[in-house]
């Protein structure tokens, strides 16, 4: 089995029973550069050499933003970009510079097909909307590709994964189409993600993979 370390904003007994109390690093927010750097250094001092890093923090603003509804929330858009795009960059950068990764480590970024520009003409056809969500995921994807190019010399594999449509609090505002679109429970979505992580090789670095079918998603 694997030893799992969790970086999170807050903890609870259920989480600590699951992975072990001393494997939970709480009080970490991916928008707080100093807290992330401190956690990376602590992980290194505690043993370091992480084989796999999964960047999983995300945020989805509740309202569907549209220009014609005059309800664009620029502060919320920046918040989504800070969490979903800069978050993985902060965490991954901090771990690399703290030398907390194993030689052939995999850095995994849980992104979303929402970051595919090509798919917007299908899924958002004639509608647009959710500007902050889509922009944050597109920014996340370009960061992942740039990381792949920069860090491959160190032997790291960086993969971007769309976990599929999962029945979570973050997608609750679309619960009316969960059944129609085949949304799955988080446990099933997690298994799909783990499968793609295990499969990933250095040749896959910089790719954007759909965990629902294992195929690449167009940019």
Coordinates of C-alpha atoms in Angstrom, one line a residue:
X1 CA 0.0 0.0 0.0
X2 CA 0.9 3.7 -0.2
X3 CA 1.4 6.3 2.5
X4 CA -0.9 9.2 1.8
X5 CA -0.1 12.7 2.9
X6 CA -2.9 15.3 2.8
X7 CA -2.4 19.1 2.6
X8 CA -5.7 20.8 3.5
X9 CA -7.3 23.9 5.0
X10 CA -8.9 22.0 7.8
X11 CA -9.0 18.5 9.1
X12 CA -11.4 16.2 10.9
X13 CA -11.3 12.8 12.7
X14 CA -12.6 10.9 9.7
X15 CA -9.7 12.1 7.5
X16 CA -7.1 11.5 10.3
X17 CA -8.4 7.9 10.8
X18 CA -8.2 7.3 7.1
X19 CA -4.6 8.4 6.5
X20 CA -3.2 8.8 10.0
X21 CA -3.2 11.9 12.1
X22 CA 0.5 12.7 11.5
X23 CA 0.0 12.5 7.7
X24 CA -2.4 15.4 7.6
X25 CA -0.9 18.9 7.2
X26 CA -3.8 21.2 7.9
X27 CA -4.0 25.0 7.8
X28 CA -2.7 25.0 4.2
X29 CA -4.5 27.2 1.6
X30 CA -3.3 27.0 -2.0
X31 CA -3.8 30.7 -2.4
X32 CA -1.4 31.4 0.4
X33 CA 2.2 31.2 -1.0
X34 CA 3.9 31.2 2.4
X35 CA 1.7 28.5 3.9
X36 CA 2.4 26.3 0.9
X37 CA 6.1 26.9 1.0
X38 CA 6.2 26.1 4.7
X39 CA 4.3 22.9 4.2
X40 CA 6.6 21.8 1.4
X41 CA 9.6 22.3 3.7
X42 CA 7.9 20.4 6.5
X43 CA 7.2 17.5 4.2
X44 CA 10.9 17.4 3.2
X45 CA 12.1 17.5 6.8
X46 CA 9.6 14.8 7.6
X47 CA 11.0 12.5 5.0
X48 CA 10.0 13.9 1.6
X49 CA 10.6 12.1 -1.6
X50 CA 6.9 12.1 -2.8
X51 CA 6.3 9.7 -5.6
X52 CA 3.0 11.3 -6.7
X53 CA 1.5 14.7 -6.1
X54 CA -2.2 15.2 -6.8
X55 CA -3.3 18.9 -7.1
X56 CA -7.0 18.6 -6.4
X57 CA -8.1 22.0 -5.0
X58 CA -10.9 23.6 -6.9
X59 CA -13.6 26.2 -6.7
X60 CA -16.7 26.8 -8.8
X61 CA -18.7 30.0 -8.4
X62 CA -22.4 29.3 -7.8
X63 CA -24.0 31.7 -10.3
X64 CA -23.7 31.2 -14.0
X65 CA -22.1 34.4 -15.2
X66 CA -23.3 36.0 -18.5
X67 CA -22.6 39.3 -20.1
X68 CA -26.2 39.7 -21.2
X69 CA -27.4 39.1 -17.7
X70 CA -25.0 41.7 -16.4
X71 CA -23.9 39.5 -13.6
X72 CA -20.2 39.1 -14.2
X73 CA -18.3 38.9 -10.9
X74 CA -14.7 39.8 -11.6
X75 CA -13.6 39.2 -8.0
X76 CA -15.0 35.7 -8.2
X77 CA -13.3 35.1 -11.5
X78 CA -9.9 36.1 -10.0
X79 CA -10.6 33.8 -7.0
X80 CA -11.2 30.9 -9.3
X81 CA -8.0 31.6 -11.3
X82 CA -6.1 31.9 -8.0
X83 CA -7.3 28.6 -6.7
X84 CA -7.6 26.5 -9.9
X85 CA -4.7 27.8 -11.9
X86 CA -2.2 29.4 -9.6
X87 CA -2.9 26.9 -6.8
X88 CA -1.3 23.9 -8.6
X89 CA 1.6 26.1 -9.7
X90 CA 2.2 27.2 -6.1
X91 CA 2.1 23.7 -4.7
X92 CA 4.2 22.1 -7.4
X93 CA 6.8 24.8 -7.4
X94 CA 7.1 24.8 -3.7
X95 CA 7.6 21.0 -3.6
X96 CA 10.2 21.1 -6.4
X97 CA 12.2 23.8 -4.7
X98 CA 12.0 22.2 -1.3
X99 CA 13.4 19.0 -3.0
X100 CA 10.5 17.1 -1.6
X101 CA 9.9 14.9 -4.7
X102 CA 11.2 11.5 -5.6
X103 CA 13.5 11.2 -8.6
X104 CA 10.7 10.0 -11.1
X105 CA 7.8 11.8 -9.4
X106 CA 4.5 12.3 -11.1
X107 CA 2.8 15.7 -10.7
X108 CA -0.9 15.4 -11.3
X109 CA -3.2 18.3 -11.9
X110 CA -6.9 17.7 -11.6
X111 CA -8.2 20.0 -14.3
X112 CA -11.5 20.0 -16.2
X113 CA -12.7 19.7 -19.8
X114 CA -14.1 23.1 -19.1
X115 CA -10.6 24.3 -20.0
X116 CA -10.8 23.0 -23.5
X117 CA -11.3 26.0 -25.9
X118 CA -12.4 23.6 -28.7
X119 CA -15.2 21.9 -26.8
X120 CA -16.8 25.3 -25.9
X121 CA -18.3 25.6 -29.3
X122 CA -20.2 22.3 -28.5
X123 CA -20.9 22.4 -24.8
X124 CA -21.5 26.2 -24.6
X125 CA -22.8 26.7 -28.1
X126 CA -24.9 29.8 -28.4
X127 CA -24.8 30.3 -24.6
X128 CA -21.3 31.1 -23.4
X129 CA -21.3 31.7 -19.6
X130 CA -19.4 30.6 -16.5
X131 CA -16.5 32.8 -17.6
X132 CA -14.4 32.5 -14.4
X133 CA -14.7 28.7 -14.4
X134 CA -13.6 28.2 -18.0
X135 CA -10.8 30.8 -17.9
X136 CA -9.4 29.3 -14.7
X137 CA -9.2 25.8 -16.2
X138 CA -7.7 27.0 -19.4
X139 CA -5.0 28.9 -17.4
X140 CA -4.5 25.8 -15.3
X141 CA -3.9 23.7 -18.5
X142 CA -1.3 26.1 -20.0
X143 CA 0.5 26.2 -16.6
X144 CA 0.7 22.4 -16.7
X145 CA 2.1 22.2 -20.2
X146 CA 4.7 24.8 -19.3
X147 CA 5.6 22.9 -16.2
X148 CA 6.0 19.8 -18.2
X149 CA 8.5 21.5 -20.6
X150 CA 10.5 23.0 -17.8
X151 CA 10.6 20.1 -15.4
X152 CA 11.1 17.1 -17.8
X153 CA 14.9 17.7 -17.4
X154 CA 14.5 16.7 -13.8
X155 CA 12.6 13.5 -14.7
X156 CA 9.2 14.6 -13.5
X157 CA 6.0 13.6 -15.4
X158 CA 3.2 16.2 -15.3
X159 CA -0.3 15.1 -16.4
X160 CA -3.5 17.1 -16.6
X161 CA -6.6 15.0 -15.8
X162 CA -10.3 15.6 -16.3
X163 CA -11.8 13.4 -13.7
X164 CA -15.2 13.2 -15.4
X165 CA -18.5 14.5 -14.2
X166 CA -18.7 13.8 -10.4
X167 CA -21.6 14.2 -8.0
X168 CA -19.9 16.7 -5.6
X169 CA -20.7 19.9 -3.7
X170 CA -18.8 21.8 -6.4
X171 CA -21.1 20.5 -9.2
X172 CA -24.3 20.7 -7.1
X173 CA -25.6 23.6 -9.2
X174 CA -25.8 21.2 -12.1
X175 CA -27.5 18.4 -10.1
X176 CA -30.5 18.5 -12.4
X177 CA -28.4 17.0 -15.2
X178 CA -26.3 14.5 -13.1
X179 CA -28.4 11.6 -14.3
X180 CA -28.6 12.9 -17.9
X181 CA -24.9 13.4 -18.2
X182 CA -23.8 10.3 -16.3
X183 CA -22.3 12.0 -13.3
X184 CA -20.7 9.4 -11.0
X185 CA -20.1 9.3 -7.2
X186 CA -16.7 10.7 -6.1
X187 CA -15.4 7.2 -5.2
X188 CA -15.9 6.0 -8.7
X189 CA -14.4 9.2 -10.1
X190 CA -11.3 8.8 -7.9
X191 CA -10.7 5.2 -9.2
X192 CA -10.7 6.6 -12.7
X193 CA -8.1 9.2 -11.7
X194 CA -5.9 6.6 -9.9
X195 CA -6.0 4.4 -13.0
X196 CA -4.7 7.1 -15.3
X197 CA -2.0 8.1 -12.8
X198 CA -0.7 4.6 -12.6
X199 CA -0.7 4.4 -16.4
X200 CA 1.1 7.7 -17.0
X201 CA 4.6 7.5 -18.3
X202 CA 7.1 10.3 -19.1
X203 CA 5.8 10.1 -22.7
X204 CA 2.4 11.3 -21.4
X205 CA 3.9 14.4 -19.8
X206 CA 2.0 17.6 -20.8
X207 CA -1.0 15.7 -22.0
X208 CA -4.6 16.5 -21.1
X209 CA -6.4 13.2 -20.5
X210 CA -10.1 12.5 -20.0
X211 CA -10.4 9.9 -17.2
X212 CA -13.8 8.8 -18.5
X213 CA -12.3 7.2 -21.6
X214 CA -8.5 7.6 -21.4
X215 CA -8.4 9.8 -24.5
X216 CA -6.7 13.2 -24.9
X217 CA -8.9 16.2 -24.7
X218 CA -8.3 18.9 -27.4
X219 CA -6.9 22.2 -26.2

